[in-house]
Amino acid sequence: MAPAVPLVLTLLVLLAPGLGVALPGCDYPAHLWCSSWEIAVACQAESLCANLSSPAAPPVEVTLFYESLCPACRWFLVQQLFTTWLLLPAEALSIALVPYGNAEERNVSGKWQFQCQHGPEECLGNMIETCLMHEAKNFSSYFPVIFCLESGSSVTKNLEACLQVYAPQLDGGRIAACVEGDTGAALMHHNAQLTQALDPPHQYVPWVVINGKHTEELQEQAQTSLLGLICRLYQ
């Protein structure tokens, strides 16, 4: 029985006689042209390699610097960021949340203390959401809970109810211990450092950074239609 001929070679002979020889810029023999997408592109054989998919594009990275009780921040998180996250596939969008905003910190006898634009209640809300992220680790676990807090009647009093609905596997006691202990203060100090390191420095909140960059144009587009902006940027 005659030896089997690789399918790709058969296709090359049938569809493009004479292409058994490597094309200019292609240093691979024909039987390897479909071994990876990069080789297929180099050898102009993409249409012949139906079993290969093009490499996934990197996700668009969105970082939101915000305050837990800031009305504009709450609107953006609930109406733009959360809905966009729900509508897009996971590989298209990567989100980071930094609750701190216009807060100020000071070190008193080795312990970090914070003052927030909307008072102590906002500092507590920032701390709850920061500790929630720390304990949950997984974005898809904690983001719905933060959505629940920010869209509800009280950011600081609804944690247990939001956990029951969106993340019953999380331990509210561990989150409370983080809020009340040194871990929460250390996490908030880290948020302060991230906020203070912004370039250009933030002038207001919500402050939206797209793929590591902030411009007034990107900010306006994000606040008008974040979904449209992500779809335009995702390659």
XYZ file of C-alpha atoms in Angstrom:
235
model
C 0.000 0.000 0.000
C 1.324 3.460 -0.921
C 2.428 5.608 1.995
C -0.127 8.135 3.176
C 0.360 11.673 1.930
C -0.120 14.391 4.591
C -3.387 16.264 4.001
C -1.684 19.632 3.867
C 0.602 18.459 1.050
C -2.386 17.160 -0.896
C -4.141 20.490 -0.499
C -1.049 22.380 -1.558
C -0.691 20.305 -4.699
C -4.388 20.515 -5.601
C -4.950 24.161 -4.747
C -1.611 25.725 -5.522
C 0.641 23.709 -7.833
C 4.267 24.616 -7.448
C 3.908 25.727 -3.832
C 5.634 22.645 -2.499
C 8.736 24.787 -2.399
C 8.974 27.239 0.477
C 7.865 30.765 -0.379
C 10.215 33.706 -0.015
C 10.484 34.478 3.696
C 9.284 30.963 4.587
C 12.083 28.732 5.905
C 9.875 25.700 6.601
C 9.096 22.648 4.432
C 5.484 22.341 3.278
C 4.574 19.573 5.716
C 5.272 21.953 8.624
C 3.322 24.927 7.335
C 0.284 24.101 9.506
C 2.248 23.206 12.627
C 1.689 26.677 14.121
C -0.150 29.855 13.247
C 3.100 31.843 13.061
C 4.546 29.438 10.479
C 1.303 29.445 8.496
C 1.423 33.250 8.309
C 5.103 33.255 7.312
C 4.370 30.781 4.532
C 1.125 32.490 3.449
C -0.787 29.272 4.126
C -3.412 30.560 6.567
C -6.334 29.599 4.309
C -5.037 26.017 4.076
C -4.704 25.548 7.823
C -8.320 25.502 8.908
C -7.501 23.544 12.067
C -5.443 26.453 13.408
C -6.914 29.518 15.042
C -5.208 32.880 15.082
C -3.478 33.802 18.372
C -5.778 35.416 20.916
C -5.367 39.156 21.212
C -4.405 40.462 24.656
C -7.362 41.777 26.652
C -8.013 45.491 26.960
C -6.901 46.482 30.463
C -9.173 48.846 32.387
C -8.157 50.171 35.811
C -10.718 52.146 37.781
C -9.498 54.486 40.513
C -12.569 55.379 42.555
C -14.195 56.051 45.935
C -16.890 53.841 47.397
C -19.393 56.667 48.100
C -18.629 58.935 45.141
C -21.899 59.198 43.144
C -20.150 59.459 39.769
C -17.926 56.487 40.633
C -20.916 54.382 41.623
C -22.722 55.264 38.410
C -19.721 54.388 36.240
C -19.057 51.107 38.030
C -22.694 50.004 37.917
C -23.854 51.353 34.548
C -20.704 51.123 32.430
C -18.057 48.824 33.919
C -20.235 46.019 35.247
C -22.531 45.855 32.217
C -19.542 45.872 29.848
C -17.963 43.034 31.828
C -21.183 41.026 31.580
C -21.485 41.524 27.828
C -17.902 40.807 26.737
C -16.051 37.475 26.717
C -13.483 37.076 29.464
C -10.543 37.158 27.051
C -11.454 40.638 25.778
C -11.381 42.599 29.036
C -9.210 42.703 32.160
C -10.370 44.942 35.025
C -8.560 46.200 38.122
C -10.276 48.179 40.888
C -8.474 50.606 43.203
C -10.782 52.079 45.859
C -9.022 55.113 47.314
C -9.564 58.160 45.105
C -9.134 61.513 46.829
C -8.411 60.024 50.244
C -5.390 61.046 52.307
C -3.242 58.895 54.547
C -0.889 59.521 57.431
C 1.271 57.299 59.582
C 0.527 57.638 63.272
C 2.847 55.687 65.590
C 3.531 53.134 62.872
C -0.122 52.659 61.867
C -1.782 53.988 58.716
C -4.822 56.197 59.150
C -7.034 57.509 56.350
C -9.277 60.481 55.699
C -11.764 60.227 52.854
C -13.572 62.803 50.759
C -17.010 61.603 51.871
C -16.074 60.959 55.488
C -15.371 57.885 57.654
C -18.202 55.899 56.050
C -16.414 56.090 52.717
C -13.129 54.991 54.264
C -14.982 51.972 55.664
C -16.529 51.250 52.261
C -13.127 51.466 50.575
C -11.703 49.091 53.179
C -14.556 46.581 52.864
C -14.185 46.372 49.095
C -10.400 46.152 49.312
C -10.559 43.328 51.873
C -13.238 41.584 49.815
C -10.904 41.575 46.811
C -8.048 40.341 48.981
C -10.043 37.434 50.416
C -11.849 36.427 47.216
C -8.799 36.610 44.905
C -10.908 35.718 41.833
C -12.331 38.720 39.975
C -15.478 36.927 38.869
C -16.183 36.120 42.523
C -15.807 39.588 44.009
C -16.913 41.934 41.224
C -20.617 40.983 41.444
C -20.446 41.575 45.203
C -18.935 45.031 44.685
C -21.623 45.719 42.081
C -24.226 44.724 44.674
C -22.686 47.039 47.289
C -22.336 50.003 44.953
C -25.814 49.647 43.440
C -27.574 49.093 46.771
C -28.787 51.306 49.579
C -25.608 51.061 51.681
C -22.058 50.206 50.701
C -21.085 49.540 54.316
C -24.143 47.654 55.665
C -25.050 45.245 52.867
C -21.965 43.015 52.714
C -23.569 39.923 54.253
C -26.664 40.216 52.047
C -24.557 40.693 48.896
C -22.347 37.760 49.814
C -25.375 35.509 50.288
C -26.646 36.336 46.805
C -23.447 36.556 44.759
C -20.664 34.753 46.641
C -21.946 32.502 49.450
C -18.650 30.629 49.418
C -16.831 33.667 50.840
C -16.403 34.072 54.601
C -17.765 37.409 55.792
C -15.940 36.952 59.095
C -12.557 36.854 57.366
C -13.404 40.013 55.454
C -14.440 41.741 58.692
C -11.215 40.658 60.379
C -9.237 42.136 57.479
C -11.155 45.421 57.747
C -10.561 45.696 61.485
C -6.945 44.540 61.506
C -3.547 45.487 60.169
C -4.099 43.703 56.848
C -6.797 46.126 55.782
C -4.652 49.147 56.606
C -1.725 47.688 54.664
C -3.944 47.014 51.657
C -5.330 50.551 51.761
C -1.790 51.929 51.966
C -1.003 49.954 48.802
C -4.041 51.519 47.106
C -2.754 54.927 48.195
C 0.621 54.197 46.603
C -0.989 53.056 43.343
C -3.101 56.217 43.246
C -0.225 58.526 44.076
C 1.908 56.914 41.355
C -0.545 57.821 38.585
C 1.006 59.661 35.642
C -0.554 62.051 34.953
C -1.737 62.518 38.559
C -5.470 62.011 38.988
C -7.535 65.190 39.211
C -10.942 63.680 39.924
C -12.779 60.381 40.304
C -13.710 58.126 38.686
C -10.297 58.084 37.007
C -10.147 55.547 34.189
C -6.871 54.110 32.874
C -6.985 52.124 29.622
C -4.035 49.861 28.790
C -1.910 51.818 31.272
C -2.832 55.192 29.769
C -5.134 58.027 30.796
C -6.216 60.843 28.513
C -9.245 63.104 28.625
C -10.383 61.585 25.340
C -10.225 58.033 26.695
C -11.973 59.134 29.890
C -14.811 60.752 27.957
C -15.195 57.736 25.665
C -15.201 55.358 28.632
C -17.864 57.342 30.446
C -19.996 57.692 27.305
C -19.781 54.062 26.143
C -17.162 51.827 27.704
C -18.451 48.865 25.706
C -17.941 50.731 22.435
C -14.445 51.822 23.476
C -13.366 48.281 24.411
C -14.756 46.880 21.178
C -12.788 49.449 19.167
C -9.557 48.757 21.043
C -9.717 44.966 21.176
C -7.719 43.602 18.239
